[in-house]
Tab-separated table of C-alpha atoms and ligand atoms in Angstrom:
chain	number	residue	atom	x	y	z
A	637	UNK	CA	32.904	-17.853	-26.681
A	638	UNK	CA	29.436	-16.918	-25.408
A	639	UNK	CA	28.348	-13.301	-25.676
A	640	UNK	CA	27.723	-11.419	-22.441
A	641	UNK	CA	24.516	-12.421	-20.674
A	642	UNK	CA	21.544	-10.099	-21.015
A	643	UNK	CA	20.233	-11.191	-17.621
A	644	UNK	CA	22.261	-11.703	-14.482
A	645	UNK	CA	23.772	-15.175	-14.465
A	646	UNK	CA	23.209	-17.785	-11.826
A	647	UNK	CA	26.161	-18.162	-9.509
A	648	UNK	CA	28.364	-20.983	-10.893
A	649	UNK	CA	27.778	-22.945	-7.696
A	650	UNK	CA	24.173	-23.519	-8.825
A	651	UNK	CA	25.249	-25.500	-11.894
A	652	UNK	CA	25.465	-28.969	-10.347
A	653	UNK	CA	27.861	-31.723	-11.414
A	654	UNK	CA	26.587	-33.907	-14.235
A	655	UNK	CA	24.614	-31.039	-15.703
A	656	UNK	CA	24.725	-30.345	-19.409
A	657	UNK	CA	22.646	-29.673	-22.482
A	658	UNK	CA	19.901	-32.002	-23.644
A	659	UNK	CA	21.234	-34.057	-26.563
A	660	UNK	CA	18.846	-37.026	-26.882
A	661	UNK	CA	15.496	-38.400	-25.689
A	662	UNK	CA	14.480	-42.061	-25.578
A	663	UNK	CA	11.213	-43.517	-26.803
A	664	UNK	CA	8.186	-43.173	-24.512
A	665	UNK	CA	7.550	-46.055	-22.125
A	666	UNK	CA	3.947	-46.356	-20.906
A	667	UNK	CA	3.474	-47.267	-17.241
A	668	UNK	CA	-0.280	-46.969	-16.960
A	669	UNK	CA	-3.322	-46.110	-19.047
A	670	UNK	CA	-6.068	-44.179	-17.248
A	671	UNK	CA	-9.387	-45.998	-17.481
A	672	UNK	CA	-11.896	-43.152	-17.485
A	673	UNK	CA	-12.408	-39.918	-19.414
A	674	UNK	CA	-11.131	-37.874	-16.431
A	675	UNK	CA	-7.706	-39.296	-17.273
A	676	UNK	CA	-7.529	-38.222	-20.913
A	677	UNK	CA	-5.117	-35.646	-19.623
A	678	UNK	CA	-3.447	-35.248	-16.280
A	679	UNK	CA	-0.206	-34.935	-14.381
A	680	UNK	CA	1.939	-37.536	-12.666
A	681	UNK	CA	5.273	-37.360	-10.936
A	682	UNK	CA	7.719	-38.534	-8.301
A	683	UNK	CA	9.445	-36.242	-5.817
A	684	UNK	CA	13.078	-35.740	-6.945
A	685	UNK	CA	14.029	-34.573	-3.427
A	686	UNK	CA	11.699	-36.542	-1.163
A	687	UNK	CA	11.424	-35.976	2.576
A	688	UNK	CA	9.753	-38.397	5.024
A	689	UNK	CA	6.913	-39.530	5.113
A	690	UNK	CA	7.239	-40.490	1.482
A	691	UNK	CA	10.199	-42.032	-0.318
A	692	UNK	CA	11.658	-41.617	-3.808
A	693	UNK	CA	9.493	-44.360	-5.360
A	694	UNK	CA	6.206	-42.781	-4.239
A	695	UNK	CA	4.321	-41.844	-7.388
A	696	UNK	CA	1.628	-39.159	-7.485
A	697	UNK	CA	-1.152	-38.707	-9.999
A	698	UNK	CA	-3.896	-36.169	-10.713
A	699	UNK	CA	-6.454	-36.848	-13.434
A	700	UNK	CA	-6.977	-33.307	-14.750
A	701	UNK	CA	-10.205	-33.467	-16.787
A	702	UNK	CA	-13.078	-31.754	-14.953
A	703	UNK	CA	-13.879	-28.493	-13.236
A	704	UNK	CA	-13.215	-29.506	-9.620
A	705	UNK	CA	-9.997	-31.505	-9.708
A	706	UNK	CA	-9.049	-32.183	-6.081
A	707	UNK	CA	-8.132	-35.854	-5.811
A	708	UNK	CA	-4.450	-36.670	-5.540
A	709	UNK	CA	-3.627	-40.372	-5.776
A	710	UNK	CA	-0.428	-41.767	-4.297
A	711	UNK	CA	1.118	-45.136	-5.267
A	712	UNK	CA	3.952	-46.913	-3.424
A	713	UNK	CA	5.949	-47.251	-6.647
A	714	UNK	CA	5.642	-47.549	-10.426
A	715	UNK	CA	4.512	-51.178	-10.151
A	716	UNK	CA	1.551	-50.214	-7.969
A	717	UNK	CA	0.702	-47.414	-10.411
A	718	UNK	CA	0.704	-49.969	-13.232
A	719	UNK	CA	-1.620	-52.214	-11.233
A	720	UNK	CA	-3.841	-49.245	-10.385
A	721	UNK	CA	-3.693	-49.626	-6.598
A	722	UNK	CA	-3.272	-46.297	-4.814
A	723	UNK	CA	-2.067	-46.480	-1.206
A	724	UNK	CA	-3.078	-42.901	-0.506
A	725	UNK	CA	-5.898	-40.675	-1.711
A	726	UNK	CA	-5.724	-37.037	-0.667
A	727	UNK	CA	-8.503	-34.514	-1.100
A	728	UNK	CA	-6.931	-31.117	-1.800
A	729	UNK	CA	-8.563	-28.139	-0.080
A	730	UNK	CA	-8.796	-26.112	-3.310
A	731	UNK	CA	-9.208	-27.219	-6.932
A	732	UNK	CA	-6.275	-27.641	-9.256
A	733	UNK	CA	-6.026	-25.880	-12.617
A	734	UNK	CA	-4.708	-27.975	-15.476
A	735	UNK	CA	-1.504	-30.045	-15.665
A	736	UNK	CA	1.201	-27.732	-14.271
A	737	UNK	CA	1.584	-29.239	-10.779
A	738	UNK	CA	4.834	-30.666	-9.383
A	739	UNK	CA	5.907	-32.551	-6.252
A	740	UNK	CA	9.108	-31.308	-4.665
A	741	UNK	CA	10.656	-31.653	-1.182
A	742	UNK	CA	7.524	-33.203	0.284
A	743	UNK	CA	5.032	-30.668	-1.090
A	744	UNK	CA	2.634	-30.564	-4.009
A	745	UNK	CA	2.897	-27.206	-5.767
A	746	UNK	CA	-0.071	-26.225	-7.889
A	747	UNK	CA	-2.079	-23.410	-9.406
A	748	UNK	CA	-5.467	-22.835	-7.811
A	749	UNK	CA	-8.301	-23.034	-10.333
A	750	UNK	CA	-9.233	-19.786	-12.144
A	751	UNK	CA	-6.536	-17.755	-10.415
A	752	UNK	CA	-2.853	-16.879	-10.562
A	753	UNK	CA	-2.491	-18.138	-6.986
A	754	UNK	CA	0.144	-20.780	-6.374
A	755	UNK	CA	-0.302	-23.161	-3.462
A	756	UNK	CA	2.220	-25.279	-1.626
A	757	UNK	CA	0.395	-28.241	-0.117
A	758	UNK	CA	2.483	-30.113	2.445
A	759	UNK	CA	2.006	-33.846	1.830
A	760	UNK	CA	3.010	-34.740	5.395
A	761	UNK	CA	0.670	-32.402	7.275
A	762	UNK	CA	-1.933	-32.569	4.469
A	763	UNK	CA	-2.464	-28.821	4.618
A	764	UNK	CA	-1.596	-25.658	2.685
A	765	UNK	CA	1.816	-24.416	3.849
A	766	UNK	CA	2.149	-21.370	1.563
A	767	UNK	CA	0.144	-19.424	-0.967
A	768	UNK	CA	1.128	-16.526	-3.205
A	769	UNK	CA	0.053	-14.889	-6.429
A	770	UNK	CA	2.427	-15.268	-9.356
A	771	UNK	CA	2.689	-11.566	-10.260
A	772	UNK	CA	1.001	-10.564	-13.558
A	773	UNK	CA	0.714	-14.182	-14.724
A	774	UNK	CA	-1.993	-14.932	-17.293
A	775	UNK	CA	-4.375	-17.712	-16.249
A	776	UNK	CA	-7.442	-19.679	-17.346
A	777	UNK	CA	-6.842	-19.485	-21.073
A	778	UNK	CA	-4.897	-16.236	-21.528
A	779	UNK	CA	-1.538	-17.818	-22.360
A	780	UNK	CA	-1.913	-21.603	-22.562
A	781	UNK	CA	0.261	-23.992	-24.527
A	782	UNK	CA	-0.973	-24.762	-28.037
A	783	UNK	CA	-3.273	-27.597	-26.915
A	784	UNK	CA	-5.181	-25.234	-24.587
A	785	UNK	CA	-6.469	-26.932	-21.468
A	786	UNK	CA	-5.838	-23.836	-19.298
A	787	UNK	CA	-2.136	-24.667	-19.278
A	788	UNK	CA	-1.224	-21.037	-18.550
A	789	UNK	CA	0.996	-21.685	-15.547
A	790	UNK	CA	3.338	-24.678	-15.705
A	791	UNK	CA	5.532	-25.444	-12.701
A	792	UNK	CA	8.815	-27.283	-13.147
A	793	UNK	CA	11.642	-28.728	-11.071
A	794	UNK	CA	15.242	-29.271	-12.111
A	795	UNK	CA	18.644	-29.818	-10.463
A	796	UNK	CA	18.667	-26.169	-9.363
A	797	UNK	CA	15.191	-25.747	-7.875
A	798	UNK	CA	11.607	-24.729	-8.574
A	799	UNK	CA	10.436	-22.807	-11.671
A	800	UNK	CA	7.281	-21.329	-13.185
A	801	UNK	CA	6.761	-21.225	-16.958
A	802	UNK	CA	4.028	-18.721	-17.942
A	803	UNK	CA	3.417	-15.367	-19.625
A	804	UNK	CA	2.243	-11.868	-18.765
A	805	UNK	CA	0.614	-9.003	-20.655
A	806	UNK	CA	3.912	-7.124	-20.388
A	807	UNK	CA	5.656	-10.025	-22.147
A	808	UNK	CA	2.788	-10.046	-24.702
A	809	UNK	CA	2.386	-13.797	-24.571
A	810	UNK	CA	6.094	-14.660	-24.750
A	811	UNK	CA	7.288	-17.366	-22.359
A	812	UNK	CA	8.478	-15.998	-19.030
A	813	UNK	CA	10.581	-18.286	-16.858
A	814	UNK	CA	10.804	-17.478	-13.155
A	815	UNK	CA	12.795	-19.074	-10.393
A	816	UNK	CA	10.645	-19.466	-7.264
A	817	UNK	CA	11.539	-19.724	-3.607
A	818	UNK	CA	10.220	-23.215	-2.712
A	819	UNK	CA	9.249	-22.155	0.811
A	820	UNK	CA	7.505	-18.842	0.196
A	821	UNK	CA	6.690	-19.130	-3.548
A	822	UNK	CA	8.215	-15.690	-4.101
A	823	UNK	CA	9.701	-14.932	-7.511
A	824	UNK	CA	13.483	-14.728	-7.109
A	825	UNK	CA	14.395	-13.938	-10.701
A	826	UNK	CA	12.675	-13.848	-14.116
A	827	UNK	CA	13.805	-14.317	-17.709
A	828	UNK	CA	11.762	-13.368	-20.753
A	829	UNK	CA	12.183	-15.430	-23.919
A	830	UNK	CA	11.186	-14.491	-27.474
A	831	UNK	CA	8.966	-17.557	-27.966
A	832	UNK	CA	5.169	-17.222	-27.836
A	833	UNK	CA	3.783	-19.620	-25.270
A	834	UNK	CA	0.789	-20.480	-27.437
A	835	UNK	CA	3.048	-21.524	-30.310
A	836	UNK	CA	4.573	-24.456	-28.432
A	837	UNK	CA	3.064	-27.706	-27.135
A	838	UNK	CA	4.837	-27.834	-23.797
A	839	UNK	CA	8.038	-26.901	-21.987
A	840	UNK	CA	10.333	-28.254	-19.290
A	841	UNK	CA	13.530	-27.210	-17.507
A	842	UNK	CA	16.796	-29.164	-17.250
A	843	UNK	CA	19.900	-27.757	-15.526
A	844	UNK	CA	18.573	-24.197	-15.644
A	845	UNK	CA	17.734	-24.372	-19.366
A	846	UNK	CA	14.181	-24.191	-20.713
A	847	UNK	CA	13.222	-26.519	-23.584
A	848	UNK	CA	10.068	-26.358	-25.718
A	849	UNK	CA	8.319	-29.127	-27.689
A	850	UNK	CA	6.891	-28.182	-31.099
A	851	UNK	CA	3.722	-30.340	-31.341
A	852	UNK	CA	1.445	-32.218	-28.917
A	853	UNK	CA	-0.217	-34.361	-31.607
A	854	UNK	CA	2.427	-35.149	-34.237
A	855	UNK	CA	3.853	-38.579	-33.430
A	856	UNK	CA	7.264	-37.504	-34.657
A	857	UNK	CA	7.930	-34.016	-33.372
A	858	UNK	CA	10.960	-32.236	-31.915
A	859	UNK	CA	12.285	-30.306	-28.984
A	860	UNK	CA	12.933	-27.259	-31.113
A	861	UNK	CA	14.115	-24.431	-28.834
A	862	UNK	CA	16.171	-23.923	-25.714
A	863	UNK	CA	16.755	-20.902	-23.518
A	864	UNK	CA	19.673	-20.868	-21.105
A	865	UNK	CA	19.178	-18.814	-17.947
A	866	UNK	CA	22.945	-18.833	-17.516
A	867	UNK	CA	23.653	-17.037	-20.805
A	868	UNK	CA	20.262	-15.325	-21.247
A	869	UNK	CA	20.126	-16.603	-24.832
A	870	UNK	CA	17.788	-18.837	-26.807
A	871	UNK	CA	18.554	-21.068	-29.765
A	872	UNK	CA	16.839	-23.396	-32.224
A	873	UNK	CA	17.273	-27.163	-31.780
A	874	UNK	CA	15.956	-30.325	-33.392
A	875	UNK	CA	15.872	-33.231	-30.953
A	876	UNK	CA	13.332	-35.933	-31.926
A	877	UNK	CA	10.398	-36.351	-29.511
A	878	UNK	CA	7.701	-39.001	-29.983
A	879	UNK	CA	4.043	-38.361	-29.066
A	880	UNK	CA	3.167	-42.042	-29.386
A	881	UNK	CA	-0.487	-41.599	-28.313
A	882	UNK	CA	-0.954	-38.278	-30.126
A	883	UNK	CA	-2.332	-35.995	-27.425
A	884	UNK	CA	0.381	-34.898	-25.054
A	885	UNK	CA	-0.884	-32.765	-22.174
A	886	UNK	CA	2.023	-32.685	-19.731
A	887	UNK	CA	5.825	-32.925	-19.860
A	888	UNK	CA	8.015	-32.492	-16.768
A	889	UNK	CA	11.638	-33.318	-16.071
A	890	UNK	CA	12.564	-35.407	-13.034
A	891	UNK	CA	16.196	-34.591	-12.139
A	892	UNK	CA	16.562	-37.542	-9.738
A	893	UNK	CA	15.576	-40.113	-12.372
A	894	UNK	CA	17.005	-38.142	-15.307
A	895	UNK	CA	13.743	-38.774	-17.153
A	896	UNK	CA	10.827	-36.848	-18.550
A	897	UNK	CA	7.435	-37.719	-17.085
A	898	UNK	CA	4.613	-37.107	-19.517
A	899	UNK	CA	0.868	-37.700	-19.956
A	900	UNK	CA	-0.035	-38.605	-23.506
A	901	UNK	CA	-3.708	-39.369	-24.228
A	902	UNK	CA	-4.533	-41.440	-21.089
A	903	UNK	CA	-0.988	-42.845	-20.951
A	904	UNK	CA	1.483	-42.034	-18.182
A	905	UNK	CA	4.831	-42.299	-19.945
A	906	UNK	CA	8.518	-41.678	-19.267
A	907	UNK	CA	11.353	-40.772	-21.633
A	908	UNK	CA	15.024	-41.343	-20.877
A	909	UNK	CA	17.125	-38.203	-21.115
A	910	UNK	CA	20.748	-37.890	-22.213
A	911	UNK	CA	22.711	-34.770	-21.414
A	912	UNK	CA	25.933	-33.713	-23.100
A	913	UNK	CA	28.947	-32.735	-21.076
A	914	UNK	CA	29.621	-29.023	-20.827
B	1045	LIG	C1	9.027	-24.598	-32.686
B	1045	LIG	O1	7.797	-25.142	-33.135
B	1045	LIG	C2	6.679	-24.276	-33.041
B	1045	LIG	C3	5.448	-25.073	-33.446
B	1045	LIG	O2	5.598	-25.605	-34.731
B	1045	LIG	C4	6.889	-23.048	-33.900
B	1045	LIG	O3	5.812	-22.159	-33.780
B	1045	LIG	C5	8.173	-22.361	-33.452
B	1045	LIG	O4	8.462	-21.288	-34.301
B	1045	LIG	C6	9.347	-23.335	-33.469
B	1045	LIG	N1	10.520	-22.692	-32.894
B	1045	LIG	C7	11.715	-22.698	-33.480
B	1045	LIG	C8	12.799	-21.998	-32.763
B	1045	LIG	O5	11.909	-23.275	-34.537
B	1046	LIG	C1	11.270	-39.095	-36.856
B	1046	LIG	O1	11.958	-39.562	-35.706
B	1046	LIG	C2	13.162	-40.266	-35.968
B	1046	LIG	C3	13.774	-40.697	-34.668
B	1046	LIG	O2	12.835	-41.231	-33.808
B	1046	LIG	C4	14.129	-39.382	-36.733
B	1046	LIG	O3	15.273	-40.102	-37.054
B	1046	LIG	C5	13.459	-38.850	-37.995
B	1046	LIG	O4	14.316	-37.923	-38.618
B	1046	LIG	C6	12.134	-38.170	-37.678
B	1046	LIG	N1	11.476	-37.762	-38.896
B	1046	LIG	C7	10.926	-36.551	-39.059
B	1046	LIG	C8	10.217	-36.338	-40.361
B	1046	LIG	O5	10.988	-35.667	-38.228
């Protein structure tokens, strides 16, 4: 039986039906290859809990190479993304840092360039609805993932809500996982792992558990660590993960599609996800 949690557990009601541990990942399927250098790395996603004006198929994309990344492209669905025809182009009021953005409940959440400020940009009103500093978070190259790219603050969405994956000087570079209030961006609760953020290629959250990927370049790498916020414990894993294009700059879980969305060397790819029963 599990040992007592070292952090307060989530209420059981927050562990939704169908949740479980990651047991398997499919091979990457490429949906689009970016056609200019600004798309060598980037972030793309669908809203797992969409609200009007946009539906569940709406697909968002930010090419993240450059110092003033502000263009957010919207496509009606995956087919339109493949064809390269955006139906919406939004100019964000402030530049985006890196590949940590997510879309959730009708807002784009992102880190403002060269700051620890998080912004919630409402996609319906096309304006900033909330802004808040992520307390003590390293930014702009203090605690990136192993590939660099100013990936200090990585936002994530799972079945249970909105998360930030980052580090602080107090945590000495170890991964800190915080649950955020999606309206106000306030930190509701934090967990500190024993894994150095710079030692892993990327991380994502499924069902309240953090997973890390070992390499961003090795074609045949693994998801090699998990940290459960329910138990407050981490453990080693070895689930095969393929970096088919050998330069993976973004990995996010989409709980509605039960897939990982990833950006691997110009390619926008998805991976099917299989969860075990608990
Ligand atoms: C996972 O892989 C990274 C990169 O190779 C390594 O630094 C880390 O120690 C590994 N973690 C575990 C738990 O094996
Ligand atoms: C490479 O990946 C396959 C599955 O895709 C796995 O069976 C194999 O063990 C992996 N090899 C190494 C060296 O990790």
